Amino acid sequence: NAVSADATNLRVKLVLLGDSGVGKSCIVLRFVRGQFDATSKVTVGASFLSQTIALQDSTTVKFEIWDTAGQERYSALAPLYYRGAGVAVIVYDITSPESFKKAQYWVKELQKHGSPDIVMALVGNKADLHEKREVPTEDGMELAEKNSMFFIETSAKTADNINELFEEIGKRLPRPTP
Ligand code: GDP
Ligand code: MG
């Protein structure tokens, strides 16, 4: 099982997938450190960060977050990356239709090869760039609905909806049966 620990303390591996440049690393840094660095360099190798949150029912969730330098682009390596993941966060950039196409690819890939009980979230990031928006909110909603995913638009820059993203994922995690 991807989710472990006892009923009130969950622990789960979370992976982020999506085109390079959509803001995966910035989402993680915003969530874990509360920071945004517009000059941040490309992630070198895979980095690992963890963050624990408390939900309203006092369940705690420890997210073990795997962020990569894009090795998952080589499809042969992708399964190694998301193996054992209880959560997959698929990110696109709302100003980039190409990144939305790539998100659709990742949805299919995970349905074929991901663990069957994986919780999937679709994230339209860079929502602060509304003047440059090219992917309508409805398109994200529709893709998510068709595939039973949770959908949210975020901004790592302004912090909009970042905590909400992880809280919602926490709520959707399957609870271990006693
Ligand atoms: P990754 O390759 O998916 O990990 O993307 P990064 O996290 O490295 O971000 C790529 C670029 O997008 C960086 O220049 C960030 O400053 C910028 N970026 C990330 N998130 C946001 C956001 O929410 N809003 C804006 N305006 N820029 C962002
Ligand atoms: Mg990155």
Coordinates of C-alpha atoms and ligand atoms in Angstrom, one line a residue:
N1 CA 0.0 0.0 0.0
A2 CA 1.3 3.4 -0.9
V3 CA -0.1 5.0 2.2
S4 CA 1.2 3.8 5.5
A5 CA 1.4 4.6 9.2
D6 CA -1.5 4.4 11.6
A7 CA -5.0 5.8 11.0
T8 CA -4.3 9.3 12.3
N9 CA -0.8 9.7 10.9
L10 CA -0.5 9.1 7.2
R11 CA 2.7 9.1 5.2
V12 CA 2.7 9.1 1.4
K13 CA 5.1 9.5 -1.5
L14 CA 4.1 12.3 -3.8
V15 CA 5.6 12.8 -7.3
L16 CA 5.2 15.8 -9.6
L17 CA 4.9 15.4 -13.3
G18 CA 4.7 17.9 -16.1
D19 CA 6.6 19.8 -18.7
S20 CA 9.8 21.5 -17.7
G21 CA 9.2 25.1 -16.7
V22 CA 5.6 24.8 -15.5
G23 CA 6.6 25.5 -11.9
K24 CA 6.8 22.1 -10.2
S25 CA 9.8 23.0 -8.1
C26 CA 8.3 26.4 -7.3
I27 CA 5.1 24.7 -6.0
V28 CA 7.2 22.5 -3.8
L29 CA 9.3 25.3 -2.4
R30 CA 6.2 27.4 -1.8
F31 CA 4.5 24.6 0.1
V32 CA 7.5 23.4 2.1
R33 CA 9.4 26.7 2.7
G34 CA 6.9 29.4 2.0
Q35 CA 9.3 30.9 -0.5
F36 CA 9.2 31.9 -4.2
D37 CA 12.4 32.5 -6.0
A38 CA 12.0 33.8 -9.5
T39 CA 15.6 33.1 -10.3
S40 CA 15.7 29.6 -9.1
K41 CA 17.9 27.3 -11.2
V42 CA 16.8 24.1 -12.7
T43 CA 16.7 21.3 -10.2
V44 CA 19.9 19.3 -10.3
G45 CA 19.2 15.6 -10.0
A46 CA 16.3 14.5 -8.0
S47 CA 15.6 16.4 -4.8
F48 CA 13.6 15.2 -1.9
L49 CA 11.6 17.3 0.6
S50 CA 9.1 16.4 3.2
Q51 CA 6.3 18.4 4.8
T52 CA 3.7 17.4 7.3
I53 CA 0.2 19.0 7.5
A54 CA -2.7 18.6 10.0
L55 CA -6.1 18.2 8.5
Q56 CA -9.3 19.5 10.2
D57 CA -10.1 16.0 11.6
S58 CA -6.6 16.1 13.2
T59 CA -5.2 13.5 10.9
T60 CA -1.7 14.4 10.0
V61 CA -0.2 13.7 6.6
K62 CA 3.5 13.5 5.9
F63 CA 4.2 14.2 2.2
E64 CA 7.5 12.7 1.0
I65 CA 7.9 14.8 -2.1
W66 CA 10.0 13.8 -5.1
D67 CA 11.0 16.5 -7.4
T68 CA 13.2 15.8 -10.5
A69 CA 15.3 17.6 -13.0
G70 CA 13.1 16.2 -15.7
Q71 CA 14.5 12.6 -15.9
E72 CA 10.8 11.5 -16.0
R73 CA 10.8 12.9 -19.6
Y74 CA 12.7 9.8 -20.7
S75 CA 9.7 7.5 -20.6
A76 CA 11.9 4.5 -19.7
L77 CA 12.8 6.2 -16.4
A78 CA 9.3 7.5 -15.5
P79 CA 8.0 4.3 -13.9
L80 CA 11.0 4.2 -11.6
Y81 CA 10.1 7.7 -10.4
Y82 CA 6.4 7.1 -9.7
R83 CA 6.7 3.6 -8.4
G84 CA 5.2 3.4 -4.9
A85 CA 3.8 6.9 -5.2
G86 CA 0.4 7.3 -3.5
V87 CA -0.1 10.7 -5.0
A88 CA 0.7 12.1 -8.5
V89 CA 0.4 15.8 -9.1
I90 CA 0.3 16.6 -12.8
V91 CA 1.2 20.2 -13.4
Y92 CA 0.7 22.4 -16.5
D93 CA 1.1 26.2 -17.0
I94 CA -2.1 28.0 -17.9
T95 CA -0.2 30.2 -20.4
S96 CA 1.0 27.1 -22.3
P97 CA -1.4 24.9 -24.3
E98 CA 1.6 22.7 -25.1
S99 CA 2.1 22.0 -21.4
F100 CA -1.6 21.1 -21.1
K101 CA -1.2 18.5 -23.9
K102 CA 1.7 17.1 -21.9
A103 CA -0.5 16.9 -18.9
Q104 CA -3.0 14.8 -20.9
Y105 CA -0.1 12.5 -21.8
W106 CA 0.8 12.0 -18.1
V107 CA -2.8 11.3 -17.2
K108 CA -2.9 8.4 -19.7
E109 CA 0.6 7.2 -18.7
L110 CA -0.4 7.0 -15.0
Q111 CA -3.7 5.3 -15.7
K112 CA -1.7 2.6 -17.6
H113 CA 1.2 2.2 -15.3
G114 CA 0.6 3.9 -12.0
S115 CA -0.6 2.0 -8.9
P116 CA -4.4 1.5 -9.1
D117 CA -5.2 3.4 -6.0
I118 CA -3.0 6.4 -6.7
V119 CA -4.6 9.8 -6.0
M120 CA -4.2 12.1 -8.9
A121 CA -4.4 15.9 -8.9
L122 CA -4.4 18.2 -12.0
V123 CA -2.9 21.6 -11.4
G124 CA -3.0 24.6 -13.6
N125 CA -0.1 26.7 -12.3
K126 CA 0.9 30.4 -12.9
A127 CA -2.7 31.5 -12.4
D128 CA -1.3 35.0 -11.6
L129 CA -0.5 35.4 -15.3
H130 CA -4.2 35.8 -16.2
E131 CA -3.5 38.2 -19.0
K132 CA -1.4 35.6 -20.7
R133 CA -3.9 32.8 -20.1
E134 CA -4.3 30.3 -23.0
V135 CA -5.8 27.3 -21.3
P136 CA -9.3 28.0 -20.1
T137 CA -10.2 26.9 -16.6
E138 CA -13.0 24.8 -18.1
D139 CA -10.5 22.7 -20.1
G140 CA -8.7 21.7 -16.9
M141 CA -12.0 21.0 -15.2
E142 CA -13.1 18.8 -18.0
L143 CA -9.9 16.8 -18.2
A144 CA -10.0 16.2 -14.4
E145 CA -13.6 15.3 -14.3
K146 CA -13.2 12.7 -17.1
N147 CA -10.4 11.1 -15.2
S148 CA -11.7 11.3 -11.6
M149 CA -9.0 13.7 -10.6
F150 CA -9.0 16.7 -8.3
F151 CA -8.4 20.0 -10.2
I152 CA -7.1 23.3 -8.9
E153 CA -5.5 26.4 -10.3
T154 CA -2.5 27.7 -8.3
S155 CA 0.2 30.3 -8.2
A156 CA 3.5 29.4 -6.6
K157 CA 4.3 33.1 -7.0
T158 CA 1.4 34.5 -5.0
A159 CA 0.9 31.3 -3.0
D160 CA -2.7 31.2 -4.2
N161 CA -4.3 27.8 -3.6
I162 CA -1.0 26.1 -2.8
N163 CA -1.9 24.9 0.8
E164 CA -5.4 24.1 -0.5
L165 CA -3.9 21.8 -3.1
F166 CA -2.1 19.7 -0.5
E167 CA -5.0 19.8 2.0
E168 CA -7.4 18.5 -0.6
I169 CA -5.0 15.7 -1.5
G170 CA -4.7 14.8 2.1
K171 CA -8.5 14.5 2.4
R172 CA -8.7 12.2 -0.6
L173 CA -6.0 9.7 0.6
P174 CA -7.4 6.3 1.3
R175 CA -7.4 5.6 5.0
P176 CA -5.9 2.4 6.2
T177 CA -8.5 -0.1 7.3
P178 CA -8.1 -1.2 10.9
Ligands
GDP1 P1 9.8 23.2 -13.2 O1 10.7 22.9 -14.3 O2 8.4 22.6 -13.5 O3 10.3 22.7 -11.9 O4 9.6 24.8 -13.1 P2 10.2 25.8 -12.0 O5 9.6 25.6 -10.7 O6 11.7 25.7 -12.1 O7 9.7 27.2 -12.6 C1 10.0 27.6 -13.9 C2 9.9 29.1 -14.1 O8 8.5 29.5 -13.9 C3 10.7 29.9 -13.0 O9 11.2 31.0 -13.7 C4 9.6 30.3 -12.0 O10 10.0 31.6 -11.5 C5 8.4 30.5 -12.9 N1 7.2 30.2 -12.1 C6 6.9 29.1 -11.3 N2 5.7 29.2 -10.8 C7 5.1 30.4 -11.2 C8 3.9 31.0 -10.9 O11 3.0 30.5 -10.2 N3 3.7 32.2 -11.5 C9 4.7 32.8 -12.3 N4 4.4 34.0 -12.8 N5 5.9 32.2 -12.5 C10 6.1 31.0 -12.0
MG2 MG 12.0 21.7 -11.4

